[in-house]
Amino acid sequence: MMKVRTRFAPSPTGYLHVGGIRTALFAWLVAQQANGAFILRIEDTDQSREVKGADEHIMKSLKGLGLVYDEGPDIGGPFAPYRQSERLESYKKWAQKLIDTGRAYADPYTPAEVQAFRDQAQKEKRPFLYRDHRPENPPVWDGMKPLRFKSAPKPYAWHDEVMGDLKTGPEVIDDFILIKSDGFPTYNFAHIIDDTEMEVSHIIRGQEFLASIPNYLNLYEALGLTPPTMATMPHILGPDGKKKLSKRDGAKDVLDYIRDGYLPEALVNFIASLGWNDGTEQEIFTAKELITKFSLSRVQKSGARFDEHRLEWMNGAHIRLLSLAELSDRIKTFWPAEADDYDDQYKHKVLALVQERLKFFKELPELTTFFFKDLPVNPELISNHKQLKKLSTDDLKTLLNAAKLELSDSDFTRDDLTTRLNGLLGLTHTKPPVLFSLIRIATTQAPASPGLAETLAVLGKDRSIARIDQTLASL
RNA sequence: GGCCCCGUCGUCUAGUGGUCCAGGACGUCAGGUUCUCAUCCUGAAGAUCGCGGGUUCGACUCCCGCCGGGGUCACCA
């Protein structure tokens, strides 16, 4: 059996969004599980659309998500080069073969003439077929005109790993351009040559190519080649659920998710689950599990809508799967500036308290600043509190003074704090919603925080008492 | 318009003729976890399985038609 070799072949026209990276993910998964190779090939045959630096950005995105490729433009490989613009000789060679066998010819028309044919077809509400205008005696190809494939229309039936058994009639086969007048090949031609030369076993690509596959099949035949396994992915839909996810409609760069503190494994899990599941009720998968359990045949044929809510939930779930040490290591760059003055031990304690609260790392500062910095007293936290606003200033002071007194005797271990806090409840004849809220607000000045006892334990005695004094002074 | 693909709770989905008056997850709502936020747990609402015909003792599952959505018909990929 042929070795499994899959490829991701983007054109360098911009960043990668979730929809784009999914084909890469599935190709990577297929290669990983078969112990095969995953290849990155840059399809830069359209100079006009090329965006400078986009190839670097794509490579960074792939690596950022852990989709490490075995062969590619920056690392080379047995079938280098991996940039189509550097493989022009190959295309020329194969094109010559086609010319020699009478299966390719020079297109004598000007673009305007072809456009006129096209307009005519559209006016008559029928599909445009170039071969209806195929010249009888085409000129010799001088490299200045487009080179067209001389198709041999016939029906096709083939199997697609995702879409199942497909078939089309001869009417969809046409003479498409192999080599453009600028000397560069079209995608339609180049990818077939490259996949052949690079011994690609599975072509995993988006749905926009589905209609062209019969044409590719016809070309493979003319070339005397056996086509690789085909797998066509449905599109990921934008929030409106209609159009495919696109940059124009605000699809985010996957690297932006990484920058916001989304975990690569969560992103990968989420993207895979958009249109794929293993048939069980499992939702959270590690990359390893994905590799063993993934299968193209279980990929949904219909498009799936991108749902940020679900991504957030899934990212939180993956964050909670991390050990504290791992989390600490990965979240390093997200601490608020004030945290610089604190040692790792202290940050660890803080992290332990917020781990179950984080949806993505970028939220870290707003969840933790009060652990590192005294926030100004915010009277609204009390005046807007449904229980506390009913109390008089004197009551508030009495409560806070009692708390201060009791806390002064504590060793500030979590257990001792819990005991004392509970004792205070009886002493002051108040309920938790009143007493604990007040102390929590006084010591954090934050709208939300982890549990009182554990928060105080991390804050420590001096700081806690000082903050109570500060609040007292403001009343 | 031709051709092709798709159509189950708001969303992601399970479901390959009977165990489905349709299961799980996200989201939403309610309750519990001595305080807030979150986690976790419990519960609730939420899908006449796009519509209409068949086939069958029986259809979400098979067939036909229709409707709706998408893709494609480039010297873009």
Short mmCIF file of C-alpha atoms in Angstrom, two decimals, chain A residues 127-285:
data_model
loop_
_atom_site.label_atom_id
_atom_site.label_comp_id
_atom_site.label_asym_id
_atom_site.label_seq_id
_atom_site.Cartn_x
_atom_site.Cartn_y
_atom_site.Cartn_z
CA PRO A 127 -23.28 27.21 -18.97
CA PHE A 128 -20.21 28.47 -20.77
CA LEU A 129 -18.17 25.78 -22.42
CA TYR A 130 -14.96 26.83 -24.09
CA ARG A 131 -14.79 23.67 -26.12
CA ASP A 132 -17.82 24.82 -28.09
CA HIS A 133 -15.41 27.30 -29.61
CA ARG A 134 -12.43 25.02 -29.87
CA PRO A 135 -10.32 26.24 -32.85
CA GLU A 136 -9.86 23.71 -35.62
CA ASN A 137 -6.31 24.62 -36.45
CA PRO A 138 -4.80 26.22 -33.38
CA PRO A 139 -1.49 28.00 -33.83
CA VAL A 140 1.68 26.48 -32.40
CA TRP A 141 2.08 27.37 -28.79
CA ASP A 142 4.72 30.04 -28.44
CA GLY A 143 4.41 30.49 -24.71
CA MET A 144 2.77 33.88 -25.13
CA LYS A 145 -0.74 32.53 -25.40
CA PRO A 146 -2.63 30.46 -22.90
CA LEU A 147 -2.21 26.72 -23.27
CA ARG A 148 -5.44 24.81 -23.02
CA PHE A 149 -6.20 21.23 -22.21
CA LYS A 150 -7.96 19.39 -25.01
CA SER A 151 -10.53 17.55 -22.98
CA ALA A 152 -12.24 14.30 -23.86
CA PRO A 153 -15.72 14.75 -22.40
CA LYS A 154 -17.26 11.69 -20.77
CA PRO A 155 -19.27 10.87 -17.67
CA TYR A 156 -17.48 10.13 -14.43
CA ALA A 157 -18.32 8.29 -11.28
CA TRP A 158 -15.86 8.43 -8.43
CA HIS A 159 -15.63 8.11 -4.72
CA ASP A 160 -14.98 10.98 -2.39
CA GLU A 161 -13.95 10.12 1.18
CA VAL A 162 -16.28 12.73 2.60
CA MET A 163 -18.98 13.23 -0.02
CA GLY A 164 -19.38 9.59 -0.88
CA ASP A 165 -20.12 8.32 -4.36
CA LEU A 166 -20.33 11.10 -6.88
CA LYS A 167 -21.15 11.17 -10.55
CA THR A 168 -21.45 13.71 -13.32
CA GLY A 169 -22.18 13.74 -17.04
CA PRO A 170 -19.86 14.76 -19.90
CA GLU A 171 -21.34 18.24 -20.06
CA VAL A 172 -19.21 19.44 -17.17
CA ILE A 173 -15.92 18.62 -18.87
CA ASP A 174 -14.24 21.50 -20.61
CA ASP A 175 -10.97 22.74 -22.09
CA PHE A 176 -9.47 24.65 -19.20
CA ILE A 177 -6.27 26.64 -19.19
CA LEU A 178 -3.13 24.75 -18.24
CA ILE A 179 -0.61 27.55 -18.57
CA LYS A 180 -1.46 31.22 -18.53
CA SER A 181 -0.03 33.70 -20.98
CA ASP A 182 2.36 34.91 -18.27
CA GLY A 183 3.97 31.49 -18.25
CA PHE A 184 2.57 30.46 -14.88
CA PRO A 185 0.39 27.38 -14.63
CA THR A 186 -3.16 27.54 -13.31
CA TYR A 187 -4.06 25.83 -10.07
CA ASN A 188 -6.00 23.31 -12.10
CA PHE A 189 -2.87 22.12 -13.81
CA ALA A 190 -0.15 22.79 -11.27
CA HIS A 191 -1.71 20.97 -8.36
CA ILE A 192 -2.08 17.82 -10.38
CA ILE A 193 1.54 17.85 -11.45
CA ASP A 194 2.78 18.65 -7.96
CA ASP A 195 0.63 16.10 -6.23
CA THR A 196 1.89 13.52 -8.67
CA GLU A 197 5.53 14.42 -8.32
CA MET A 198 5.27 14.78 -4.56
CA GLU A 199 3.53 11.41 -4.33
CA VAL A 200 0.54 12.84 -2.53
CA SER A 201 -1.92 10.10 -1.61
CA HIS A 202 -4.89 12.15 -0.39
CA ILE A 203 -6.12 15.45 -1.73
CA ILE A 204 -8.12 17.12 1.00
CA ARG A 205 -9.59 20.39 -0.13
CA GLY A 206 -12.58 22.68 0.14
CA GLN A 207 -15.93 22.34 -1.50
CA GLU A 208 -15.24 25.10 -4.02
CA PHE A 209 -13.26 22.55 -6.03
CA LEU A 210 -15.92 19.90 -6.15
CA ALA A 211 -17.32 21.00 -9.51
CA SER A 212 -13.87 20.90 -11.08
CA ILE A 213 -12.98 17.38 -10.06
CA PRO A 214 -14.38 15.74 -13.22
CA ASN A 215 -12.09 18.00 -15.22
CA TYR A 216 -9.16 16.91 -13.10
CA LEU A 217 -10.11 13.29 -13.62
CA ASN A 218 -10.07 13.91 -17.35
CA LEU A 219 -6.61 15.45 -17.13
CA TYR A 220 -5.26 12.59 -15.02
CA GLU A 221 -6.44 10.26 -17.74
CA ALA A 222 -4.82 12.26 -20.50
CA LEU A 223 -1.62 12.20 -18.49
CA GLY A 224 -1.89 8.47 -17.90
CA LEU A 225 -2.01 8.97 -14.15
CA THR A 226 -4.07 7.41 -11.41
CA PRO A 227 -5.72 10.10 -9.30
CA PRO A 228 -5.08 10.14 -5.56
CA THR A 229 -7.82 9.68 -3.01
CA MET A 230 -10.14 12.67 -3.01
CA ALA A 231 -11.75 14.21 0.05
CA THR A 232 -13.91 17.29 -0.24
CA MET A 233 -14.66 19.34 2.85
CA PRO A 234 -17.84 21.32 3.27
CA HIS A 235 -17.36 24.98 4.07
CA ILE A 236 -17.41 26.43 7.51
CA LEU A 237 -20.17 29.01 7.54
CA GLY A 238 -20.03 32.48 8.99
CA PRO A 239 -22.23 33.61 11.89
CA ASP A 240 -25.18 34.21 9.55
CA GLY A 241 -25.15 30.54 8.66
CA LYS A 242 -25.35 31.12 4.95
CA LYS A 243 -22.16 32.19 3.33
CA LYS A 244 -18.89 30.47 3.92
CA LEU A 245 -16.67 31.98 6.55
CA SER A 246 -14.58 34.67 4.95
CA LYS A 247 -12.12 37.37 5.79
CA ARG A 248 -14.37 39.96 4.29
CA ASP A 249 -17.05 39.16 6.82
CA GLY A 250 -14.65 39.45 9.68
CA ALA A 251 -13.31 35.93 10.07
CA LYS A 252 -10.41 36.20 12.49
CA ASP A 253 -6.84 35.24 11.83
CA VAL A 254 -6.15 32.03 13.74
CA LEU A 255 -3.06 33.67 15.15
CA ASP A 256 -5.32 36.26 16.76
CA TYR A 257 -6.92 33.48 18.76
CA ILE A 258 -3.50 32.39 19.91
CA ARG A 259 -2.72 35.99 20.80
CA ASP A 260 -5.93 36.20 22.83
CA GLY A 261 -4.83 33.18 24.75
CA TYR A 262 -6.69 30.36 23.15
CA LEU A 263 -4.95 27.04 23.49
CA PRO A 264 -3.82 25.39 20.25
CA GLU A 265 -5.27 22.08 21.41
CA ALA A 266 -8.62 23.73 22.13
CA LEU A 267 -8.64 25.41 18.76
CA VAL A 268 -7.80 22.13 17.11
CA ASN A 269 -10.49 20.32 19.09
CA PHE A 270 -13.03 22.97 18.21
CA ILE A 271 -12.21 23.09 14.52
CA ALA A 272 -12.29 19.31 14.28
CA SER A 273 -15.64 19.16 16.01
CA LEU A 274 -17.08 21.49 13.42
CA GLY A 275 -18.36 18.77 11.18
CA TRP A 276 -16.75 15.79 12.77
CA ASN A 277 -17.40 13.57 15.79
CA ASP A 278 -16.42 10.05 16.63
CA GLY A 279 -19.95 8.76 17.07
CA THR A 280 -19.78 8.74 20.85
CA GLU A 281 -20.83 11.53 23.15
CA GLN A 282 -17.31 12.71 23.75
CA GLU A 283 -16.81 16.41 23.11
CA ILE A 284 -13.37 17.16 24.47
CA PHE A 285 -10.52 15.50 22.63
#
